[in-house]
Tab-separated table of C-alpha atoms in Angstrom:
chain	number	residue	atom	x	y	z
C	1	UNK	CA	93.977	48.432	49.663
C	2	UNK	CA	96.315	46.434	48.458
C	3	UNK	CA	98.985	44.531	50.860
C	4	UNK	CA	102.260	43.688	50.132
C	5	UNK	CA	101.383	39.768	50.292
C	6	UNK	CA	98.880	40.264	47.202
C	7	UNK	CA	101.670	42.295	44.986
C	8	UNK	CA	105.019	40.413	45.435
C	9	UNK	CA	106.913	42.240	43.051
C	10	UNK	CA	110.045	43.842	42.815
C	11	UNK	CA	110.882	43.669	46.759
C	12	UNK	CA	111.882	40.535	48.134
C	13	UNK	CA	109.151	39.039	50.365
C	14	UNK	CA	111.092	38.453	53.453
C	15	UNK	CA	112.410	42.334	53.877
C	16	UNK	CA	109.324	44.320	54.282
C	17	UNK	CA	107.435	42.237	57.183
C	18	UNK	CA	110.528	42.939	58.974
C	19	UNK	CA	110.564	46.332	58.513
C	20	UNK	CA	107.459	47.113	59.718
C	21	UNK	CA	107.561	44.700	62.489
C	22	UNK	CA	110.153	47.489	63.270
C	23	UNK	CA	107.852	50.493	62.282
C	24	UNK	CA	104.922	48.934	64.652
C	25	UNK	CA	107.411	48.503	67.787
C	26	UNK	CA	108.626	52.313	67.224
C	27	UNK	CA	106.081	54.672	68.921
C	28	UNK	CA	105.825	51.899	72.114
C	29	UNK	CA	109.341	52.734	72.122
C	30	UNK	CA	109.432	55.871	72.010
C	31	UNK	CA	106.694	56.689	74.008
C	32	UNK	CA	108.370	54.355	76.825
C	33	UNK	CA	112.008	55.924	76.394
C	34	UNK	CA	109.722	59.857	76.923
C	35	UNK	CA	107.892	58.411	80.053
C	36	UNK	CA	111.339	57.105	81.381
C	37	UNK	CA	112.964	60.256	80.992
C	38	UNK	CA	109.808	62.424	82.120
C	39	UNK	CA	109.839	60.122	85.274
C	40	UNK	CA	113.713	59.832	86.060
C	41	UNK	CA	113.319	64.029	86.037
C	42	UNK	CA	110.235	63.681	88.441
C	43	UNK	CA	112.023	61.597	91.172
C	44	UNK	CA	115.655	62.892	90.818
C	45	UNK	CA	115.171	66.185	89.416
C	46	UNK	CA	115.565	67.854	92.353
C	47	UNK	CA	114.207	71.175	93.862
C	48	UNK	CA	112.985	73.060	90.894
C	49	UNK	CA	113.256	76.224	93.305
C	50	UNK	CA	117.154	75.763	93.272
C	51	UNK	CA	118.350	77.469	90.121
C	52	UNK	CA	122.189	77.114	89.051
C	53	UNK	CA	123.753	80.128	89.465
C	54	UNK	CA	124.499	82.467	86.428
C	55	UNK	CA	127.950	83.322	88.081
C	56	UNK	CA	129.176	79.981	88.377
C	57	UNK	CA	132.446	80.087	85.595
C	58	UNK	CA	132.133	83.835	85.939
C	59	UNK	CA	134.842	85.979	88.152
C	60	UNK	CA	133.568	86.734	91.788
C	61	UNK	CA	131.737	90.028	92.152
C	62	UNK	CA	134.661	92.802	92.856
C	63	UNK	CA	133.044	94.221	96.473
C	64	UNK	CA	134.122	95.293	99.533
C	65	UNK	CA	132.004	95.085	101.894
C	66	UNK	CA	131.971	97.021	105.309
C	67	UNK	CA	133.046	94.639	108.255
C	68	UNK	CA	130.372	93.968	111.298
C	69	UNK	CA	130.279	97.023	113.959
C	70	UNK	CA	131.809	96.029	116.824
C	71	UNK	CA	132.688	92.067	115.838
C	72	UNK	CA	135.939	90.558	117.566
C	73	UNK	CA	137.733	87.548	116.083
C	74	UNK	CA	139.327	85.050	118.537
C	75	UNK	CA	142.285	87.222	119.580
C	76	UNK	CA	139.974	90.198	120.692
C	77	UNK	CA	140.818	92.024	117.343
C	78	UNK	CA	138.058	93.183	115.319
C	79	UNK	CA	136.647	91.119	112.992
C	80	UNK	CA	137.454	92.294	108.950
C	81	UNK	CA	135.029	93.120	106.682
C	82	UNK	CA	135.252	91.702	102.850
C	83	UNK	CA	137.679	92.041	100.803
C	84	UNK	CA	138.157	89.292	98.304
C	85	UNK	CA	141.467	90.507	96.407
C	86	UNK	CA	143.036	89.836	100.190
C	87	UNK	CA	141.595	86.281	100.631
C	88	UNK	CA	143.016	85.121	97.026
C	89	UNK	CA	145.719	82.833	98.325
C	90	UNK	CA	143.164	80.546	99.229
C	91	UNK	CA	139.680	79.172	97.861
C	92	UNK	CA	137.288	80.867	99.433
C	93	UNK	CA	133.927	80.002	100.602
C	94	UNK	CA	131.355	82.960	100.688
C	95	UNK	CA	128.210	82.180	103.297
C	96	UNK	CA	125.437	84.570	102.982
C	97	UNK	CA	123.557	83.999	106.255
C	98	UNK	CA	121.244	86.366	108.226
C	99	UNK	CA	120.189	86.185	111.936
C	100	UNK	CA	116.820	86.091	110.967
C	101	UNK	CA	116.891	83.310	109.099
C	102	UNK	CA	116.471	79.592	110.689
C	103	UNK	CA	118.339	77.406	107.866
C	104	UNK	CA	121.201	79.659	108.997
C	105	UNK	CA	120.582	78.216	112.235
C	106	UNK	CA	120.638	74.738	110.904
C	107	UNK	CA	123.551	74.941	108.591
C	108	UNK	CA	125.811	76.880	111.106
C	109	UNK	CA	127.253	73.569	112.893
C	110	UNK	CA	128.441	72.270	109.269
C	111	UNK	CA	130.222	75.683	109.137
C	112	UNK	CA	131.869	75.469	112.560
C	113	UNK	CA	133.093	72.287	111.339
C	114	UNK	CA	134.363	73.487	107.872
C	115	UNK	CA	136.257	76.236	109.904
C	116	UNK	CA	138.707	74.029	111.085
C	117	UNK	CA	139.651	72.920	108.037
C	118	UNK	CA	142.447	75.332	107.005
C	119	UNK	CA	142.476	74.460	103.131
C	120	UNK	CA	140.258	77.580	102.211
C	121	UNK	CA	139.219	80.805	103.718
C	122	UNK	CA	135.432	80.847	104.951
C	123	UNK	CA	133.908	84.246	105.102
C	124	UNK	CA	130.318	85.717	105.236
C	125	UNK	CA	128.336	87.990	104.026
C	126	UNK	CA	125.518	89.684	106.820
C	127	UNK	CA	122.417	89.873	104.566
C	128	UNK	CA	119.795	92.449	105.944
C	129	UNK	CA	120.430	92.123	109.058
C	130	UNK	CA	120.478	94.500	112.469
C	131	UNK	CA	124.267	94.301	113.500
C	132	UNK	CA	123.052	93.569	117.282
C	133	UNK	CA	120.913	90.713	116.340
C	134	UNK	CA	123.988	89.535	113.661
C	135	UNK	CA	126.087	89.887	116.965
C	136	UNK	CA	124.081	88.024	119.547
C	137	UNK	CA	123.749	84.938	116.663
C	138	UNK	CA	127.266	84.892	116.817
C	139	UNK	CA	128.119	84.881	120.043
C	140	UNK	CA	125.377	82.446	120.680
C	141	UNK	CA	126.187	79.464	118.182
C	142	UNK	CA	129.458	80.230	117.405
C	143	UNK	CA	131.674	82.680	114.881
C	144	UNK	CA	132.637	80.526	112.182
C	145	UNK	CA	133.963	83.254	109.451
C	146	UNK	CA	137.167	84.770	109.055
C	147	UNK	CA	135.625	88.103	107.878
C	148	UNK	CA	132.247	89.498	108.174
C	149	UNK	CA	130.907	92.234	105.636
C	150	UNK	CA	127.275	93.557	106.046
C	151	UNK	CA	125.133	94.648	103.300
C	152	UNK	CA	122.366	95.809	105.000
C	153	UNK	CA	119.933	96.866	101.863
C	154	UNK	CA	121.447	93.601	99.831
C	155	UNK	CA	122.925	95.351	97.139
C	156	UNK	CA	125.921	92.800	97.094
C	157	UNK	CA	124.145	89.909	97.249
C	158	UNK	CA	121.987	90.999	94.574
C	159	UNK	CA	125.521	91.417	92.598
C	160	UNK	CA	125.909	87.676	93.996
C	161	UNK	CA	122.902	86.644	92.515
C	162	UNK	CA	121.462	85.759	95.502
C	163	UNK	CA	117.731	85.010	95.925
C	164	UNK	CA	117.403	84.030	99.244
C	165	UNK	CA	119.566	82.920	102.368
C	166	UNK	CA	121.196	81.000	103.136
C	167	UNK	CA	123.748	80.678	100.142
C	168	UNK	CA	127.118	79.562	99.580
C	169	UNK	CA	129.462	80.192	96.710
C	170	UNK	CA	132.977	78.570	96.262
C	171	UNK	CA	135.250	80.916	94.808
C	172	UNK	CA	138.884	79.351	93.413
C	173	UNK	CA	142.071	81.137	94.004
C	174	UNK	CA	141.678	83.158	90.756
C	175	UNK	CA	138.537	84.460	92.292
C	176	UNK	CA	136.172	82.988	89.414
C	177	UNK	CA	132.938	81.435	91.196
C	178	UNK	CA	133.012	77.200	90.857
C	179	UNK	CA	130.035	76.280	92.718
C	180	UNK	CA	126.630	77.787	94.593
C	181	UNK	CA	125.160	76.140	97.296
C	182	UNK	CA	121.327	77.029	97.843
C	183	UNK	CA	119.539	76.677	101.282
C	184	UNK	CA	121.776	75.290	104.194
C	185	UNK	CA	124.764	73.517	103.964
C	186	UNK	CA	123.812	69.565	105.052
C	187	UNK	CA	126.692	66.833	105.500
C	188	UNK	CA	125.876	65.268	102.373
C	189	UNK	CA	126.739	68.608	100.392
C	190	UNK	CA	129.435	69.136	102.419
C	191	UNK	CA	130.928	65.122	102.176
C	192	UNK	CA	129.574	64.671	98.580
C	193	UNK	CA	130.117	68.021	96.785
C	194	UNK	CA	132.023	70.384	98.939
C	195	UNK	CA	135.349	68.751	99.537
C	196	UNK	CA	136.031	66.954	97.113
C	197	UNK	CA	135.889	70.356	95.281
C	198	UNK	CA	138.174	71.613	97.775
C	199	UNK	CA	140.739	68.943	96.874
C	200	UNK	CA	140.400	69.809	93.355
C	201	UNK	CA	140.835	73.781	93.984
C	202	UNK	CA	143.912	73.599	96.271
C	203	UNK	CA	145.434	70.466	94.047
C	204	UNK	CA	145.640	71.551	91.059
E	1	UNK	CA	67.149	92.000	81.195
E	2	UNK	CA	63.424	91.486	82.740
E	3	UNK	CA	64.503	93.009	85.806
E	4	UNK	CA	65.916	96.069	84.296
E	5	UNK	CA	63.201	96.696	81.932
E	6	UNK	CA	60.941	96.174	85.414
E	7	UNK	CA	62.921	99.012	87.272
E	8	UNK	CA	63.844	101.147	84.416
E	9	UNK	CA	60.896	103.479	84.058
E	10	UNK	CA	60.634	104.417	88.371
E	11	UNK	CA	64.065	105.837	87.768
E	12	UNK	CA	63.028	107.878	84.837
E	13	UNK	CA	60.129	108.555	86.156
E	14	UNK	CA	61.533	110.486	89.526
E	15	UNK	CA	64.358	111.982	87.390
E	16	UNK	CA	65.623	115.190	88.896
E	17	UNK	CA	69.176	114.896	86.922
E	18	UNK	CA	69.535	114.938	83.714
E	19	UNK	CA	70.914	112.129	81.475
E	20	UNK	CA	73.847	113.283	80.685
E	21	UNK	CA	74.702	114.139	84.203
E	22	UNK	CA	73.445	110.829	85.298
E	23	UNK	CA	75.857	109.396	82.661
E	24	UNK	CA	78.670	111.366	84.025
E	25	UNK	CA	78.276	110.039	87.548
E	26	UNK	CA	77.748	106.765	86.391
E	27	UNK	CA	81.382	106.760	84.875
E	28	UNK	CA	82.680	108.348	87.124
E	29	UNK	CA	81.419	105.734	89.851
E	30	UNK	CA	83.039	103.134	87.295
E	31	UNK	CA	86.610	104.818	87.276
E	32	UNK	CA	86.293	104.776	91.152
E	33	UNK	CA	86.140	101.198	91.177
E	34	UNK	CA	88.327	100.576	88.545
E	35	UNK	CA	90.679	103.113	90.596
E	36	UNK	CA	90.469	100.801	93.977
E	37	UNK	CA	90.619	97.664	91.993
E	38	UNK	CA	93.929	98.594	90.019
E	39	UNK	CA	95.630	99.548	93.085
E	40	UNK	CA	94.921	96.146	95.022
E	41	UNK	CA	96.471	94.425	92.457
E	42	UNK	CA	99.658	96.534	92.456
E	43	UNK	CA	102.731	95.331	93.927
E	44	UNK	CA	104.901	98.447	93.473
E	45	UNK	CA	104.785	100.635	96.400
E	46	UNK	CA	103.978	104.690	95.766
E	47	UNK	CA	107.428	105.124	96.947
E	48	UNK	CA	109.090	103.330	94.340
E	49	UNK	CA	107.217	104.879	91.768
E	50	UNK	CA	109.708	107.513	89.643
E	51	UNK	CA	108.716	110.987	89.063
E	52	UNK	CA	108.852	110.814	85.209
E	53	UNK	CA	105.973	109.070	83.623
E	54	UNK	CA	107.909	107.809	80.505
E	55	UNK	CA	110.691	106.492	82.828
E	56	UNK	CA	108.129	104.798	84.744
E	57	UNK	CA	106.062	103.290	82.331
E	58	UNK	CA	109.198	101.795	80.750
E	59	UNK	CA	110.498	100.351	84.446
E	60	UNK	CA	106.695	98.602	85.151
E	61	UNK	CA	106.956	96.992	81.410
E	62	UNK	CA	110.390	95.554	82.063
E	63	UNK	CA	109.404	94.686	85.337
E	64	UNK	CA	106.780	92.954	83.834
E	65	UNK	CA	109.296	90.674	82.215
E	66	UNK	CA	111.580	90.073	84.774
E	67	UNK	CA	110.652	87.061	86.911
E	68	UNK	CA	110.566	86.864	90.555
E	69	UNK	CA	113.446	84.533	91.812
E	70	UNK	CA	111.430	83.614	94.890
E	71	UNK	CA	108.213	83.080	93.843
E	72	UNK	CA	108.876	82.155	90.185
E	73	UNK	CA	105.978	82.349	88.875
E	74	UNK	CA	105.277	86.177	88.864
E	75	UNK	CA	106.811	88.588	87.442
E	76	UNK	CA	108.780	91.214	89.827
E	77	UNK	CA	106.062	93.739	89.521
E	78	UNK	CA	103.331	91.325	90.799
E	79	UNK	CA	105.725	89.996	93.513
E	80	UNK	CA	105.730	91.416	97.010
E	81	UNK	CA	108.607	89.819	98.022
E	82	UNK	CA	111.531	91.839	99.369
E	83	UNK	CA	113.740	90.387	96.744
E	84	UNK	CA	111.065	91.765	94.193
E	85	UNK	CA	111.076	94.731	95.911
E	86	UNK	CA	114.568	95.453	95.620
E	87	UNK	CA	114.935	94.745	92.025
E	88	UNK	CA	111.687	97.069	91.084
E	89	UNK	CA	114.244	99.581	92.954
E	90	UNK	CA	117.462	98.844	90.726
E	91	UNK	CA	115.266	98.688	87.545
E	92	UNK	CA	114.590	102.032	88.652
E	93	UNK	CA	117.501	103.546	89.371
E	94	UNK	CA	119.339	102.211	86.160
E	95	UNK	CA	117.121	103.751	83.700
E	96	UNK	CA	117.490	107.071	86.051
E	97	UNK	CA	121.337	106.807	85.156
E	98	UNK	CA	120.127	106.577	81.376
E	99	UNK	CA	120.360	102.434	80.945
E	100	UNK	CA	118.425	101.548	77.451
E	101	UNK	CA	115.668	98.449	78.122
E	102	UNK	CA	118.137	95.867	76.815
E	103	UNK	CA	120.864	97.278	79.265
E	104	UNK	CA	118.501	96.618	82.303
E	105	UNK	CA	117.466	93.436	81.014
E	106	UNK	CA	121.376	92.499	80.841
E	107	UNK	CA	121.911	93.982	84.209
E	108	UNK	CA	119.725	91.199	85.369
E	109	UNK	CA	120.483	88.234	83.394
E	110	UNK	CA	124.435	88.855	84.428
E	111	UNK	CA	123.239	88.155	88.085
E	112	UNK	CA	120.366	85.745	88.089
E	113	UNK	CA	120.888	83.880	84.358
E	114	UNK	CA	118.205	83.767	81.860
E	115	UNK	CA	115.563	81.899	83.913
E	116	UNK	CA	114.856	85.770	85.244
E	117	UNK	CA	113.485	86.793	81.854
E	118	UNK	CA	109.933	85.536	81.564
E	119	UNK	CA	109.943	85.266	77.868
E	120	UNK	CA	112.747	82.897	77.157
E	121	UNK	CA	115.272	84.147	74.508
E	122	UNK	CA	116.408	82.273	71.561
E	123	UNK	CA	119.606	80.982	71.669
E	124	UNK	CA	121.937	78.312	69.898
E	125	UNK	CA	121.422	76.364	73.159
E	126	UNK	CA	117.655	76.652	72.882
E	127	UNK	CA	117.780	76.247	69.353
E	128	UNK	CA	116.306	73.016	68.854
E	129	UNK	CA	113.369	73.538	71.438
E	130	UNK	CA	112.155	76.476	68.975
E	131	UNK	CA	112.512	74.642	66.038
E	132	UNK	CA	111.304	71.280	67.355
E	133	UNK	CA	107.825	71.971	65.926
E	134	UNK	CA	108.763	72.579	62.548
E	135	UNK	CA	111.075	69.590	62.400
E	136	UNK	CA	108.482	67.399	63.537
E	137	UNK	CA	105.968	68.917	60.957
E	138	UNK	CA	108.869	68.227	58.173
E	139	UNK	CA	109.689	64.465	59.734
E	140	UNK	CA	105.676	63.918	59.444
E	141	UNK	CA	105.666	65.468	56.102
E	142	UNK	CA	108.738	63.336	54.621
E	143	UNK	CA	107.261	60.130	56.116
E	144	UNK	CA	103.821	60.554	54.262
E	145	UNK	CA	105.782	61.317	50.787
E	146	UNK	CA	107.722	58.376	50.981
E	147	UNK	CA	104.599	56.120	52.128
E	148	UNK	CA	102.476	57.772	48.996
E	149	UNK	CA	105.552	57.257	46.813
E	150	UNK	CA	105.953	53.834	47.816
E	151	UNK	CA	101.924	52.694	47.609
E	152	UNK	CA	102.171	54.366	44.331
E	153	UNK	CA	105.190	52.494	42.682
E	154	UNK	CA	103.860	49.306	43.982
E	155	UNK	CA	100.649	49.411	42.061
E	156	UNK	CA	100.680	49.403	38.664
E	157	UNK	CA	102.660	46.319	37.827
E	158	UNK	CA	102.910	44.380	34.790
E	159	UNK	CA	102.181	40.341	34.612
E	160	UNK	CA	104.296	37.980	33.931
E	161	UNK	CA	104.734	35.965	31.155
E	162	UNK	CA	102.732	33.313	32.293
E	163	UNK	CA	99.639	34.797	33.366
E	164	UNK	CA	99.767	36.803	29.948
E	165	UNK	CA	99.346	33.861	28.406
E	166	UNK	CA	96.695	33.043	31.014
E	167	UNK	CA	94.811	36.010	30.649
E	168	UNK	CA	95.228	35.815	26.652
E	169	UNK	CA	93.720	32.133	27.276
E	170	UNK	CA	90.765	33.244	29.222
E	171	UNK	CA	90.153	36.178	26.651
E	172	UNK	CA	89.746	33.816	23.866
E	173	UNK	CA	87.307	31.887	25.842
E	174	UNK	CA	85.129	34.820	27.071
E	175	UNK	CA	84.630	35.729	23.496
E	176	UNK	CA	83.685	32.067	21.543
E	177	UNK	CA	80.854	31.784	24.920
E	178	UNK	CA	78.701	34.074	26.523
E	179	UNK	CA	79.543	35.651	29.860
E	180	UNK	CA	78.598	33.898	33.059
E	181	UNK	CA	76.570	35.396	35.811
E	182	UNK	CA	75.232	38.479	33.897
């Protein structure tokens, strides 16, 4: 009813048309700085089906898993199974992969290529899998790992906190987990995320 | 309603069972297909299902809560994925080796983090989230008090000295003449 121009009393005139010059401008504001955010979220979020891991900060699942029947490494040994308290000079990267399953197929290139690099152990985990089939997939696109364990029901990689293949977990020296790749390993992760972690691990 | 008052009294009319035996095989037709209905909407498999009905009843409520990592929006005991599958199985099995609820709900969260719980938890992390509605109730609430208290202190103000003297001036006038206008 009655505007500030009409009452000029105790406040000054000049201060209050300021103020809600201010006041006006604030929901446009806000509402702009909510549909930035909403939309920087939409287009970079990412995948909302890749959830962090739980374990990442947290030690490494204790198992030992049971090595591949009838797996030979390079020299015509037999392959290892799992055991993490013997890969702890190293970082360790943990591949669950499955014969079954075609990003496997898609990511096991980048792993050939990581095996070369000698600045961390590379080992994986057989998820679900029918050893013959894990065999032939092998032998077929190349063996990559430096141990094999199989957990054919997928108790471990339910202790892994796995929810689907394949998955990846970088695991320091101390054997706490650092980092969880979900879904196949691509260049990008590999150039972008993966070794530069690796420089960090066996730095430091 | 027309219709059934139309085909009602036929039915009565050839009645060779009684009511109360039509009633029972009317319900029991009802639990049949309440029977067949229930079980396509089951995910657990007959094999999973425990022996002991209190053990089981509390693994399908907490399976109710637990959320399905690969399909994310159900819970494991609507899921038929394998993943789902295997969990129903270790929900199991824990409270067969005596795990309370809360254990088996910690069992989970340890491997998969809280997004497997399907009723988020309150947390210091979360904290503001819950309590955003009430702050924005109590920011709406402090903004109208000080706009009331403000309107209100500007109103009643007193004049000056000059237009006292104004309004003295125009009193004395208004009561030598008659009002204007009325």
């Amino acid at each position: 009813m009655s505007t500030p121009d009409e009452t000029p009393g105790q406040m000054p005139g000049p201060v209050r048309p300021r103020r809600r010059l201010w006041l006006v401008a604030l929901p446009l504001v806000l509402f702009l700085a909510l549909a930035g955010l909403f939309f920087s979220r939409l287009e970079t979020g990412g995948d909302p089906s890749r959830i962090p891991s739980a374990l990442v900060g947290k030690a490494a699942p204790t198992i030992a898993l049971p090595p591949l029947e009838g797996l030979k490494g390079p020299g015509g040994t037999p392959l290892p199974g799992i055991d993490l308290a013997a890969l702890a000079g190293k970082p360790t990267l943990v591949n669950v992969w499955a014969s079954w399953c075609g990003p496997c197929r898609d990511e096991h290139p980048v792993l050939m290529q990581l095996a070369k690099d000698g600045r961390f152990n590379l080992v994986g985990i057989n998820y679900k899998d029918a050893p013959e089939n894990a065999r032939r997939f092998l032998g077929q696109y190349g063996l990559p790992y430096q141990a094999v364990g199989v957990d054919p029901r997928g108790r471990a990689a339910i202790d892994w906190g796995v929810y689907g293949v394949p998955e990846t977990f970088v695991v320091a020296r101390d054997g706490t987990i650092v980092h969880k790749f979900v879904g196949p390993l691509t260049a990008e992760a590999v150039n972008g995320t993966l070794l530069p972690l690796i420089a960090r691990l066996s730095g430091s | 309603m027309d219709a059934e008052a139309y085909r009602a009294p036929p039915r009565q009319a050839g009645a060779a069972i009684s009511a109360s035996g039509r009633l029972a095989r009317s319900v029991l037709i009802a639990l049949l297909l309440l029977a067949i209905f229930a079980l396509s909407a089951l995910a657990v498999q007959p094999d999973e299902v425990l022996g002991d009905p209190v053990l089981e009843s509390r693994a399908r409520a907490i399976s109710a809560e637990l959320r399905c990592m690969v399909c994310q929006n159900q819970s494991i005991d609507d899921s038929d994925a394998p993943l789902a599958r295997d969990l129903r199985l270790i929900v199991r099995e824990r409270l067969k080796a005596g795990d309370s609820d809360g254990q088996v709900m910690d069992f989970m969260v340890a491997r998969y983090g809280e997004f497997v719980l399907l009723r988020p938890v309150m947390s210091w992390r979360n904290a503001l989230l819950w309590a955003a509605p009430v702050l924005v109730l109590a920011l709406g609430a402090l903004a109208a008090f000080f706009g009331l208290k403000r309107r209100r202190a500007v109103a009643p103000q007193r004049l000056s000295a000059d237009e006292e003297a104004r309004f003295k001036a125009l009193l004395a006038e208004g009561e030598g003449a008659p009002p204007e206008g009325r």
